[in-house]
Amino acid sequence: MNPLTILIVEDELITAMDLRETLEEAGHTVTAIARDFQSALTAVKTNPPDLALVDIQLTGSPVDGITTAKEILAYHPMPILYLTANSEPETFRAAKETLPAAYLLKPFRHDELKLQIELAYFNFQLHRHADLTAPGHLFLPIDKGYEKVNLADVLFLKADGSYVKVYMSGREHPYHISTNLSHLAHYFLQPNFYRLSRSLLINLDHLERLESNHLFLVDHKTPIQIPTASRKELMKKLTVVRTK
């Protein structure tokens, strides 16, 4: 496979260096070794990797590896492989919510790690390609089944805890999907869908009015607040007539 850029999130320096050596022997490049949440987030913003290896137990970090993974995925979708010495069912269930590509127990086997990385990235790219070539509809998991939804009718998606609310044109109440926004956003890669913030993905085709701090969508009465940091990028997506 082609060489990948990989972020290591690991608080134990010896383990981190062992991982780096294994990855570099396989031809990959390590973008950074992060030992806590903030350094991991900074590393992703500075140099977004193709994939991340994340230790679940991060001693000295304000949050664990699972929460760290959720936050970095909000900025940059990619495969996550967990490395942990903890095989407790509760930890595994919490990790599954972030939809990891793999969950490897320490001490890891070098050959297995290399194979899991290759498989994880292959599946990620295959999944992404399928999303890009998808038809104008998809099936959302709703009420123990799957309901067909026209992408053109989607107004916006909003993260709400462990759920994502999907607001539709002509529908009073949103759908509640049990997943995170970073994962669901993979199915909305068309140019008209824009990630306004970590918690909002909007359909620009339904944008009706734009004010200094809010925007309004057709068929949705409540205005949506525009984060200050996102306004400039949003304006670049629109054809705006400016006056002197």
Coordinates of N, CA and C in Angstrom, one line a residue:
M1 N 0.8 -1.2 0.0 CA 0.0 0.0 0.0 C 0.9 1.2 0.0
N2 N 0.3 2.4 -0.3 CA 1.0 3.6 -0.3 C 1.3 4.1 1.1
P3 N 2.4 4.7 1.3 CA 2.8 5.2 2.7 C 1.7 6.1 3.2
L4 N 1.4 6.0 4.5 CA 0.4 6.9 5.2 C 1.1 7.8 6.2
T5 N 0.4 8.9 6.5 CA 0.8 9.8 7.6 C -0.1 9.4 8.8
I6 N 0.6 9.2 9.9 CA -0.1 8.6 11.1 C 0.2 9.4 12.3
L7 N -0.8 9.7 13.1 CA -0.7 10.3 14.4 C -0.7 9.3 15.5
I8 N 0.3 9.4 16.4 CA 0.3 8.5 17.6 C -0.1 9.3 18.8
V9 N -1.2 8.8 19.5 CA -1.6 9.4 20.7 C -1.3 8.4 21.8
E10 N -0.3 8.6 22.5 CA 0.2 7.6 23.5 C 1.0 8.3 24.6
D11 N 0.7 8.1 25.9 CA 1.3 8.8 27.0 C 2.6 8.1 27.4
E12 N 2.8 6.8 27.1 CA 4.0 6.1 27.5 C 5.1 6.3 26.4
L13 N 6.1 7.0 26.7 CA 7.1 7.3 25.7 C 7.8 6.1 25.0
I14 N 8.1 5.1 25.8 CA 8.7 3.9 25.3 C 7.8 3.2 24.3
T15 N 6.5 3.1 24.6 CA 5.5 2.5 23.7 C 5.4 3.3 22.4
A16 N 5.4 4.6 22.6 CA 5.2 5.6 21.5 C 6.4 5.4 20.5
M17 N 7.6 5.3 21.1 CA 8.8 5.2 20.2 C 8.8 3.8 19.5
D18 N 8.3 2.8 20.2 CA 8.2 1.4 19.6 C 7.2 1.5 18.4
L19 N 6.1 2.2 18.6 CA 5.1 2.4 17.5 C 5.7 3.1 16.4
R20 N 6.4 4.2 16.7 CA 7.0 5.0 15.6 C 8.0 4.1 14.8
E21 N 8.8 3.3 15.4 CA 9.8 2.5 14.7 C 9.1 1.5 13.8
T22 N 8.0 0.9 14.4 CA 7.2 -0.1 13.6 C 6.6 0.5 12.4
L23 N 6.0 1.7 12.5 CA 5.4 2.4 11.4 C 6.4 2.8 10.4
E24 N 7.5 3.4 10.8 CA 8.5 3.9 9.9 C 9.2 2.7 9.1
E25 N 9.3 1.5 9.8 CA 9.8 0.4 9.1 C 8.9 -0.1 8.0
A26 N 7.6 0.2 8.1 CA 6.6 -0.2 7.1 C 6.5 0.9 6.1
G27 N 7.2 2.0 6.2 CA 7.2 3.0 5.2 C 6.3 4.2 5.5
H28 N 5.7 4.2 6.6 CA 4.7 5.3 6.9 C 5.5 6.4 7.6
T29 N 4.8 7.6 7.7 CA 5.4 8.8 8.3 C 4.6 9.1 9.6
V30 N 5.2 9.3 10.7 CA 4.5 9.7 11.9 C 4.5 11.2 12.0
T31 N 3.3 11.8 12.0 CA 3.1 13.2 12.0 C 3.5 13.9 13.3
A32 N 3.2 13.1 14.4 CA 3.5 13.6 15.7 C 3.2 12.5 16.7
I33 N 3.8 12.7 17.9 CA 3.5 11.8 19.1 C 2.9 12.7 20.1
A34 N 1.6 12.5 20.3 CA 0.8 13.4 21.3 C 0.6 12.6 22.6
R35 N 0.8 13.2 23.7 CA 0.7 12.5 25.0 C -0.5 12.9 25.8
D36 N -1.3 13.8 25.2 CA -2.5 14.2 25.9 C -3.5 14.8 24.9
F37 N -4.7 15.2 25.4 CA -5.8 15.6 24.5 C -5.4 16.9 23.7
Q38 N -4.9 17.9 24.4 CA -4.6 19.2 23.7 C -3.5 19.0 22.6
S39 N -2.5 18.3 22.9 CA -1.4 18.1 21.9 C -1.9 17.2 20.7
A40 N -2.9 16.3 21.0 CA -3.4 15.5 19.9 C -4.3 16.4 19.0
L41 N -5.1 17.3 19.6 CA -5.9 18.2 18.8 C -5.1 19.2 18.0
T42 N -4.0 19.7 18.6 CA -3.1 20.6 17.9 C -2.5 19.9 16.7
A43 N -2.0 18.7 16.9 CA -1.4 17.9 15.9 C -2.3 17.7 14.7
V44 N -3.6 17.4 14.9 CA -4.6 17.2 13.9 C -4.8 18.5 13.1
K45 N -4.9 19.6 13.8 CA -5.2 20.9 13.2 C -3.9 21.3 12.3
T46 N -2.8 21.1 12.9 CA -1.5 21.5 12.2 C -1.2 20.7 11.0
N47 N -1.3 19.4 11.1 CA -0.9 18.4 10.0 C -1.9 17.2 10.1
P48 N -3.1 17.4 9.4 CA -4.1 16.3 9.5 C -3.5 15.0 8.9
P49 N -3.6 13.9 9.7 CA -3.0 12.6 9.3 C -4.0 11.8 8.5
D50 N -3.5 10.7 7.9 CA -4.4 9.8 7.2 C -5.1 8.9 8.2
L51 N -4.5 8.7 9.4 CA -5.0 7.7 10.4 C -4.4 8.0 11.7
A52 N -5.0 7.6 12.8 CA -4.5 7.8 14.1 C -4.5 6.6 15.0
L53 N -3.5 6.3 15.7 CA -3.4 5.3 16.7 C -3.6 5.9 18.1
V54 N -4.6 5.5 18.8 CA -4.9 6.2 20.1 C -5.0 5.2 21.3
D55 N -4.2 5.6 22.3 CA -4.2 4.8 23.5 C -5.4 5.3 24.3
I56 N -6.2 4.4 24.9 CA -7.4 4.8 25.6 C -7.1 5.4 27.0
Q57 N -6.1 4.9 27.6 CA -5.7 5.4 28.9 C -4.5 6.5 28.7
L58 N -4.9 7.7 29.0 CA -3.9 8.8 28.8 C -3.6 9.4 30.1
T59 N -2.6 9.0 30.8 CA -2.3 9.5 32.2 C -1.8 10.9 32.0
G60 N -2.4 11.8 32.9 CA -2.0 13.2 32.9 C -2.8 14.0 31.9
S61 N -3.7 13.4 31.1 CA -4.5 14.1 30.2 C -5.9 14.4 30.9
P62 N -6.5 15.6 30.6 CA -7.8 15.9 31.2 C -8.9 15.0 30.8
V63 N -8.8 14.3 29.6 CA -9.8 13.3 29.2 C -9.1 12.1 28.6
D64 N -9.8 11.0 28.5 CA -9.2 9.8 28.0 C -9.1 9.7 26.5
G65 N -8.6 8.6 26.0 CA -8.4 8.5 24.5 C -9.7 8.5 23.8
I66 N -10.7 7.9 24.3 CA -12.0 7.8 23.6 C -12.6 9.2 23.4
T67 N -12.6 10.1 24.4 CA -13.0 11.5 24.3 C -12.1 12.2 23.3
T68 N -10.8 12.0 23.4 CA -9.9 12.6 22.5 C -10.2 12.3 21.1
A69 N -10.5 11.0 20.8 CA -10.8 10.5 19.5 C -12.0 11.2 19.0
K70 N -13.1 11.4 19.8 CA -14.3 12.1 19.4 C -14.0 13.5 18.9
E71 N -13.1 14.2 19.7 CA -12.8 15.6 19.4 C -12.0 15.7 18.1
I72 N -11.0 14.9 17.9 CA -10.2 15.0 16.7 C -11.0 14.6 15.5
L73 N -11.9 13.6 15.6 CA -12.7 13.2 14.5 C -13.7 14.3 14.1
A74 N -14.1 15.2 15.0 CA -14.9 16.3 14.7 C -14.2 17.3 13.8
Y75 N -12.9 17.4 13.9 CA -12.2 18.3 13.0 C -11.7 17.6 11.7
H76 N -11.4 16.3 11.8 CA -10.8 15.6 10.7 C -11.2 14.1 10.6
P77 N -12.2 13.7 9.8 CA -12.6 12.3 9.7 C -11.4 11.5 9.2
M78 N -11.2 10.3 9.9 CA -10.1 9.4 9.5 C -10.3 8.1 10.3
P79 N -9.7 7.0 9.9 CA -9.7 5.8 10.7 C -9.0 6.0 12.1
I80 N -9.6 5.5 13.1 CA -9.1 5.4 14.5 C -8.8 4.0 14.9
L81 N -7.6 3.7 15.3 CA -7.3 2.4 15.8 C -6.9 2.6 17.3
Y82 N -7.6 1.9 18.2 CA -7.4 2.0 19.6 C -6.3 1.0 20.0
L83 N -5.4 1.4 20.9 CA -4.4 0.5 21.5 C -4.6 0.6 23.0
T84 N -4.9 -0.5 23.7 CA -5.2 -0.4 25.1 C -4.8 -1.7 25.8
A85 N -4.5 -1.6 27.1 CA -4.3 -2.8 27.9 C -5.6 -3.1 28.6
N86 N -6.6 -2.4 28.4 CA -7.9 -2.5 29.1 C -8.9 -3.3 28.2
S87 N -9.3 -4.5 28.7 CA -10.3 -5.3 27.9 C -11.6 -5.3 28.6
E88 N -11.9 -4.4 29.5 CA -13.1 -4.4 30.2 C -14.3 -4.1 29.2
P89 N -15.4 -4.8 29.4 CA -16.6 -4.6 28.5 C -17.1 -3.2 28.4
E90 N -17.1 -2.5 29.6 CA -17.6 -1.1 29.6 C -16.7 -0.2 28.8
T91 N -15.4 -0.4 28.8 CA -14.5 0.4 28.0 C -14.7 0.2 26.6
F92 N -14.8 -1.1 26.2 CA -15.0 -1.5 24.8 C -16.3 -0.9 24.3
R93 N -17.4 -0.9 25.1 CA -18.7 -0.4 24.6 C -18.5 1.1 24.4
A94 N -17.8 1.8 25.3 CA -17.6 3.3 25.1 C -16.8 3.5 23.8
A95 N -15.8 2.7 23.6 CA -15.0 2.9 22.4 C -15.8 2.7 21.1
K96 N -16.7 1.7 21.1 CA -17.5 1.4 19.9 C -18.3 2.6 19.4
E97 N -18.6 3.5 20.3 CA -19.4 4.7 19.9 C -18.7 5.6 19.0
T98 N -17.4 5.5 18.9 CA -16.6 6.3 18.0 C -16.3 5.6 16.7
L99 N -16.9 4.4 16.6 CA -16.8 3.6 15.3 C -15.3 3.4 14.9
P100 N -14.5 2.8 15.8 CA -13.1 2.7 15.5 C -12.9 1.6 14.4
A101 N -11.7 1.7 13.7 CA -11.4 0.8 12.7 C -10.8 -0.5 13.3
A102 N -10.3 -0.4 14.5 CA -9.7 -1.6 15.2 C -9.6 -1.3 16.7
Y103 N -9.5 -2.3 17.5 CA -9.4 -2.3 18.9 C -8.4 -3.3 19.3
L104 N -7.1 -2.9 19.5 CA -6.0 -3.8 19.7 C -5.5 -3.8 21.1
L105 N -5.4 -5.0 21.7 CA -4.9 -5.0 23.1 C -3.4 -5.1 23.2
K106 N -2.9 -4.4 24.2 CA -1.4 -4.4 24.4 C -1.1 -5.7 25.2
P107 N 0.1 -6.2 25.0 CA 1.1 -5.8 24.1 C 0.7 -6.2 22.7
F108 N 0.8 -5.2 21.7 CA 0.4 -5.4 20.4 C 1.5 -6.2 19.6
R109 N 1.1 -6.9 18.6 CA 2.0 -7.6 17.7 C 2.3 -6.7 16.5
H110 N 3.6 -6.5 16.2 CA 4.0 -5.6 15.2 C 3.4 -6.0 13.8
D111 N 3.4 -7.2 13.4 CA 2.9 -7.7 12.1 C 1.4 -7.4 12.1
E112 N 0.7 -7.7 13.2 CA -0.8 -7.5 13.2 C -1.1 -6.1 13.1
L113 N -0.3 -5.2 13.8 CA -0.6 -3.8 13.7 C -0.5 -3.3 12.3
K114 N 0.6 -3.7 11.6 CA 0.7 -3.3 10.2 C -0.4 -3.7 9.3
L115 N -0.9 -4.9 9.5 CA -2.0 -5.4 8.7 C -3.3 -4.7 9.0
Q116 N -3.5 -4.4 10.3 CA -4.8 -3.7 10.7 C -4.8 -2.3 10.2
I117 N -3.6 -1.6 10.1 CA -3.5 -0.3 9.6 C -3.9 -0.3 8.1
E118 N -3.3 -1.2 7.4 CA -3.6 -1.3 5.9 C -5.1 -1.6 5.7
L119 N -5.6 -2.5 6.4 CA -7.1 -2.9 6.3 C -7.9 -1.7 6.7
A120 N -7.6 -1.0 7.7 CA -8.4 0.1 8.2 C -8.5 1.2 7.1
Y121 N -7.3 1.6 6.6 CA -7.3 2.6 5.6 C -8.0 2.2 4.3
F122 N -7.8 1.0 3.9 CA -8.4 0.5 2.7 C -10.0 0.6 2.8
N123 N -10.5 0.1 3.9 CA -12.0 0.2 4.2 C -12.5 1.6 4.2
F124 N -11.7 2.5 4.8 CA -12.0 3.9 4.9 C -12.1 4.5 3.5
Q125 N -11.2 4.3 2.7 CA -11.2 4.8 1.3 C -12.3 4.2 0.5
L126 N -12.5 2.9 0.6 CA -13.6 2.3 -0.1 C -14.9 2.8 0.3
H127 N -15.1 3.0 1.6 CA -16.4 3.6 2.1 C -16.5 5.0 1.6
R128 N -15.5 5.8 1.6 CA -15.5 7.2 1.2 C -15.9 7.3 -0.3
H129 N -15.3 6.4 -1.1 CA -15.5 6.4 -2.5 C -17.0 6.1 -2.8
A130 N -17.5 5.1 -2.0 CA -18.9 4.7 -2.2 C -19.8 5.9 -1.9
D131 N -19.5 6.7 -0.9 CA -20.3 7.9 -0.5 C -20.3 8.9 -1.6
L132 N -19.1 9.1 -2.3 CA -19.0 10.1 -3.3 C -19.8 9.7 -4.6
T133 N -20.0 8.5 -4.8 CA -20.7 8.0 -6.0 C -22.1 7.6 -5.7
A134 N -22.6 7.9 -4.5 CA -23.9 7.5 -4.1 C -25.0 8.2 -4.9
P135 N -26.2 7.6 -5.0 CA -27.3 8.3 -5.7 C -27.8 9.4 -4.8
G136 N -28.9 10.0 -5.2 CA -29.4 11.2 -4.5 C -30.3 10.8 -3.3
H137 N -30.1 9.6 -2.8 CA -30.9 9.3 -1.6 C -30.0 8.3 -0.8
L138 N -30.4 8.1 0.5 CA -29.8 7.1 1.3 C -30.9 6.5 2.3
F139 N -30.5 5.5 3.0 CA -31.4 4.8 3.9 C -30.9 5.1 5.4
L140 N -31.7 5.8 6.2 CA -31.3 6.1 7.5 C -31.9 5.0 8.5
P141 N -31.1 4.6 9.5 CA -31.6 3.6 10.5 C -32.6 4.2 11.4
I142 N -33.9 3.9 11.2 CA -35.0 4.6 11.9 C -36.0 3.5 12.3
D143 N -36.3 3.5 13.6 CA -37.4 2.6 14.2 C -37.1 1.1 13.8
K144 N -35.9 0.7 14.1 CA -35.6 -0.7 13.9 C -35.6 -1.2 12.5
G145 N -35.5 -0.2 11.6 CA -35.5 -0.5 10.1 C -34.7 0.6 9.4
Y146 N -34.8 0.7 8.1 CA -34.1 1.7 7.3 C -35.1 2.5 6.5
E147 N -35.1 3.8 6.6 CA -36.1 4.6 5.8 C -35.4 5.4 4.8
K148 N -35.9 5.4 3.6 CA -35.3 6.1 2.4 C -35.5 7.6 2.6
V149 N -34.4 8.3 2.4 CA -34.4 9.8 2.6 C -33.8 10.4 1.3
N150 N -34.4 11.4 0.8 CA -33.9 12.1 -0.4 C -32.9 13.2 0.2
L151 N -31.6 13.1 -0.3 CA -30.6 14.1 0.2 C -31.0 15.5 -0.1
A152 N -31.7 15.8 -1.1 CA -32.1 17.1 -1.5 C -33.1 17.7 -0.5
D153 N -33.8 16.9 0.3 CA -34.8 17.3 1.3 C -34.2 17.5 2.7
V154 N -32.9 17.2 2.8 CA -32.2 17.4 4.1 C -31.9 18.8 4.3
L155 N -32.4 19.5 5.4 CA -32.1 20.9 5.7 C -30.7 21.0 6.4
F156 N -30.6 20.3 7.5 CA -29.3 20.3 8.3 C -29.2 19.1 9.2
L157 N -28.0 18.9 9.7 CA -27.8 17.8 10.7 C -27.2 18.5 11.9
K158 N -27.6 18.1 13.1 CA -27.2 18.7 14.3 C -26.8 17.7 15.4
A159 N -25.6 17.7 15.9 CA -25.1 16.8 16.9 C -25.9 17.1 18.2
D160 N -26.3 16.0 18.9 CA -27.1 16.1 20.1 C -26.7 15.0 21.0
G161 N -25.6 15.1 21.8 CA -25.1 14.1 22.6 C -24.6 12.9 21.8
S162 N -25.2 11.7 22.1 CA -24.8 10.5 21.3 C -25.7 10.3 20.1
Y163 N -26.5 11.3 19.8 CA -27.3 11.3 18.6 C -27.0 12.4 17.6
V164 N -27.6 12.2 16.4 CA -27.6 13.3 15.4 C -29.0 13.6 15.0
K165 N -29.5 14.8 15.1 CA -30.8 15.1 14.6 C -30.7 15.5 13.1
V166 N -31.6 14.9 12.3 CA -31.6 15.2 10.9 C -32.9 15.9 10.6
Y167 N -32.8 17.2 10.3 CA -34.0 18.0 10.0 C -34.3 17.9 8.5
M168 N -35.5 17.7 8.2 CA -36.0 17.5 6.8 C -37.0 18.6 6.4
S169 N -36.9 18.9 5.1 CA -37.9 19.8 4.5 C -39.3 19.1 4.5
G170 N -40.3 19.9 5.0 CA -41.7 19.3 5.0 C -41.9 18.4 6.2
R171 N -41.0 18.2 7.1 CA -41.2 17.4 8.2 C -41.0 18.2 9.5
E172 N -42.0 18.1 10.4 CA -42.0 18.9 11.6 C -40.9 18.5 12.6
H173 N -40.7 17.2 12.8 CA -39.8 16.8 13.8 C -38.6 16.1 13.1
P174 N -37.4 16.3 13.7 CA -36.2 15.6 13.0 C -36.1 14.1 13.3
Y175 N -35.4 13.5 12.5 CA -35.0 12.1 12.8 C -33.9 12.1 13.8
H176 N -33.9 11.1 14.7 CA -32.8 10.9 15.7 C -32.0 9.7 15.3
I177 N -30.7 9.9 15.0 CA -29.9 8.8 14.5 C -28.8 8.6 15.6
S178 N -28.7 7.3 16.0 CA -27.7 7.0 17.1 C -26.3 6.8 16.5
T179 N -25.6 7.9 16.4 CA -24.2 7.9 15.9 C -23.7 9.3 16.2
N180 N -22.4 9.6 15.7 CA -21.9 10.9 15.9 C -21.8 11.6 14.5
L181 N -21.8 12.9 14.6 CA -21.9 13.7 13.3 C -20.7 13.5 12.4
S182 N -19.5 13.2 12.9 CA -18.4 13.0 12.1 C -18.6 11.8 11.2
H183 N -19.2 10.7 11.8 CA -19.4 9.5 11.0 C -20.6 9.8 10.0
L184 N -21.7 10.3 10.4 CA -22.8 10.5 9.5 C -22.5 11.5 8.4
A185 N -21.5 12.5 8.6 CA -21.2 13.4 7.6 C -20.5 12.8 6.4
H186 N -20.0 11.6 6.6 CA -19.4 10.8 5.5 C -20.4 10.6 4.4
Y187 N -21.7 10.5 4.7 CA -22.7 10.3 3.7 C -23.2 11.5 3.1
F188 N -22.7 12.7 3.5 CA -23.1 14.0 2.9 C -21.9 14.8 2.4
L189 N -21.3 14.2 1.5 CA -20.0 14.8 0.9 C -20.3 15.7 -0.3
Q190 N -21.5 15.8 -0.7 CA -21.8 16.6 -1.8 C -21.5 18.1 -1.5
P191 N -21.1 18.9 -2.6 CA -20.7 20.3 -2.4 C -21.7 21.2 -1.7
N192 N -23.0 20.8 -1.8 CA -24.0 21.7 -1.2 C -24.1 21.5 0.4
F193 N -23.5 20.5 0.9 CA -23.5 20.3 2.3 C -22.2 20.9 2.9
Y194 N -22.4 21.8 3.9 CA -21.3 22.5 4.5 C -21.2 22.3 6.0
R195 N -20.0 22.0 6.5 CA -19.8 21.8 7.9 C -19.7 23.2 8.6
L196 N -20.7 23.7 9.2 CA -20.7 25.0 9.7 C -19.9 25.1 11.1
S197 N -20.0 24.0 11.8 CA -19.2 23.9 13.0 C -19.1 22.4 13.4
R198 N -18.5 22.1 14.5 CA -18.4 20.7 14.9 C -19.7 20.0 15.1
S199 N -20.8 20.8 15.4 CA -22.1 20.2 15.7 C -23.1 20.5 14.6
L200 N -22.8 21.2 13.5 CA -23.8 21.5 12.5 C -23.2 21.2 11.1
L201 N -24.1 20.6 10.3 CA -23.8 20.4 8.9 C -25.1 20.9 8.2
I202 N -25.0 21.9 7.3 CA -26.1 22.5 6.7 C -26.1 22.3 5.2
N203 N -27.3 22.2 4.6 CA -27.5 22.1 3.2 C -27.7 23.5 2.6
L204 N -26.7 24.0 1.9 CA -26.7 25.4 1.4 C -27.8 25.6 0.4
D205 N -28.3 24.6 -0.2 CA -29.4 24.7 -1.2 C -30.6 25.3 -0.5
H206 N -30.7 25.1 0.8 CA -31.9 25.6 1.5 C -31.7 26.9 2.2
L207 N -30.5 27.5 2.1 CA -30.2 28.7 2.7 C -31.1 29.8 2.1
E208 N -31.9 30.5 2.9 CA -32.8 31.5 2.4 C -32.4 32.9 2.7
R209 N -31.8 33.1 3.9 CA -31.4 34.4 4.3 C -30.2 34.4 5.3
L210 N -29.3 35.4 5.1 CA -28.1 35.4 5.9 C -28.0 36.8 6.6
E211 N -27.8 36.7 7.9 CA -27.6 38.0 8.7 C -26.3 37.9 9.3
S212 N -25.9 39.0 10.1 CA -24.6 39.0 10.7 C -24.2 37.9 11.5
N213 N -25.2 37.4 12.3 CA -24.9 36.3 13.3 C -25.8 35.1 13.1
H214 N -26.7 35.1 12.2 CA -27.6 34.0 12.0 C -27.9 33.7 10.5
L215 N -28.4 32.5 10.3 CA -28.8 32.2 8.9 C -30.2 31.5 9.0
F216 N -30.9 31.6 8.0 CA -32.3 31.0 7.9 C -32.4 30.1 6.8
L217 N -33.0 28.9 7.1 CA -33.2 27.9 6.1 C -34.7 27.8 5.7
V218 N -35.0 27.5 4.5 CA -36.4 27.3 4.0 C -37.0 26.2 4.8
D219 N -38.3 26.4 5.2 CA -39.1 25.4 6.0 C -38.6 25.2 7.4
H220 N -37.7 26.1 7.9 CA -37.3 25.9 9.3 C -37.3 27.3 9.9
K221 N -38.3 27.5 10.8 CA -38.5 28.8 11.4 C -37.4 29.3 12.3
T222 N -36.8 28.5 13.0 CA -35.8 28.9 14.0 C -34.5 29.3 13.3
P223 N -33.9 30.5 13.6 CA -32.6 30.9 13.0 C -31.5 30.0 13.6
I224 N -30.5 29.8 12.8 CA -29.3 29.1 13.2 C -28.1 30.0 13.4
Q225 N -27.5 30.0 14.6 CA -26.4 30.9 14.9 C -25.2 30.5 14.1
I226 N -24.5 31.5 13.6 CA -23.3 31.3 12.8 C -22.1 31.6 13.8
P227 N -21.3 30.6 14.0 CA -20.1 30.8 14.8 C -19.2 31.9 14.2
T228 N -18.7 32.7 15.0 CA -17.8 33.8 14.5 C -16.7 33.3 13.6
A229 N -16.1 32.2 14.0 CA -14.9 31.7 13.3 C -15.3 31.1 12.0
S230 N -16.6 30.8 11.8 CA -17.0 30.1 10.5 C -17.6 31.1 9.5
R231 N -17.9 32.3 9.9 CA -18.6 33.2 9.0 C -17.8 33.5 7.7
K232 N -16.5 33.8 7.9 CA -15.7 34.1 6.7 C -15.7 33.0 5.7
E233 N -15.5 31.8 6.1 CA -15.5 30.6 5.2 C -16.8 30.4 4.6
L234 N -17.9 30.6 5.4 CA -19.2 30.4 4.8 C -19.5 31.4 3.7
M235 N -19.1 32.6 3.9 CA -19.3 33.7 2.8 C -18.5 33.3 1.5
K236 N -17.4 32.6 1.6 CA -16.7 32.2 0.5 C -17.5 31.2 -0.4
K237 N -18.4 30.4 0.3 CA -19.2 29.4 -0.4 C -20.3 30.0 -1.1
L238 N -20.6 31.3 -0.9 CA -21.8 31.9 -1.4 C -21.5 33.0 -2.4
T239 N -22.4 33.2 -3.4 CA -22.2 34.3 -4.3 C -23.0 35.5 -3.7
V240 N -22.2 36.5 -3.2 CA -22.8 37.6 -2.5 C -22.6 38.9 -3.2
V241 N -23.6 39.7 -3.4 CA -23.5 41.0 -4.1 C -23.1 42.0 -3.0
R242 N -22.0 42.6 -3.1 CA -21.5 43.5 -2.1 C -21.7 44.9 -2.6
T243 N -22.0 45.8 -1.8 CA -22.1 47.2 -2.1 C -21.0 48.0 -1.5
K244 N -20.8 49.2 -2.1 CA -19.7 50.1 -1.5 C -20.1 50.7 -0.2

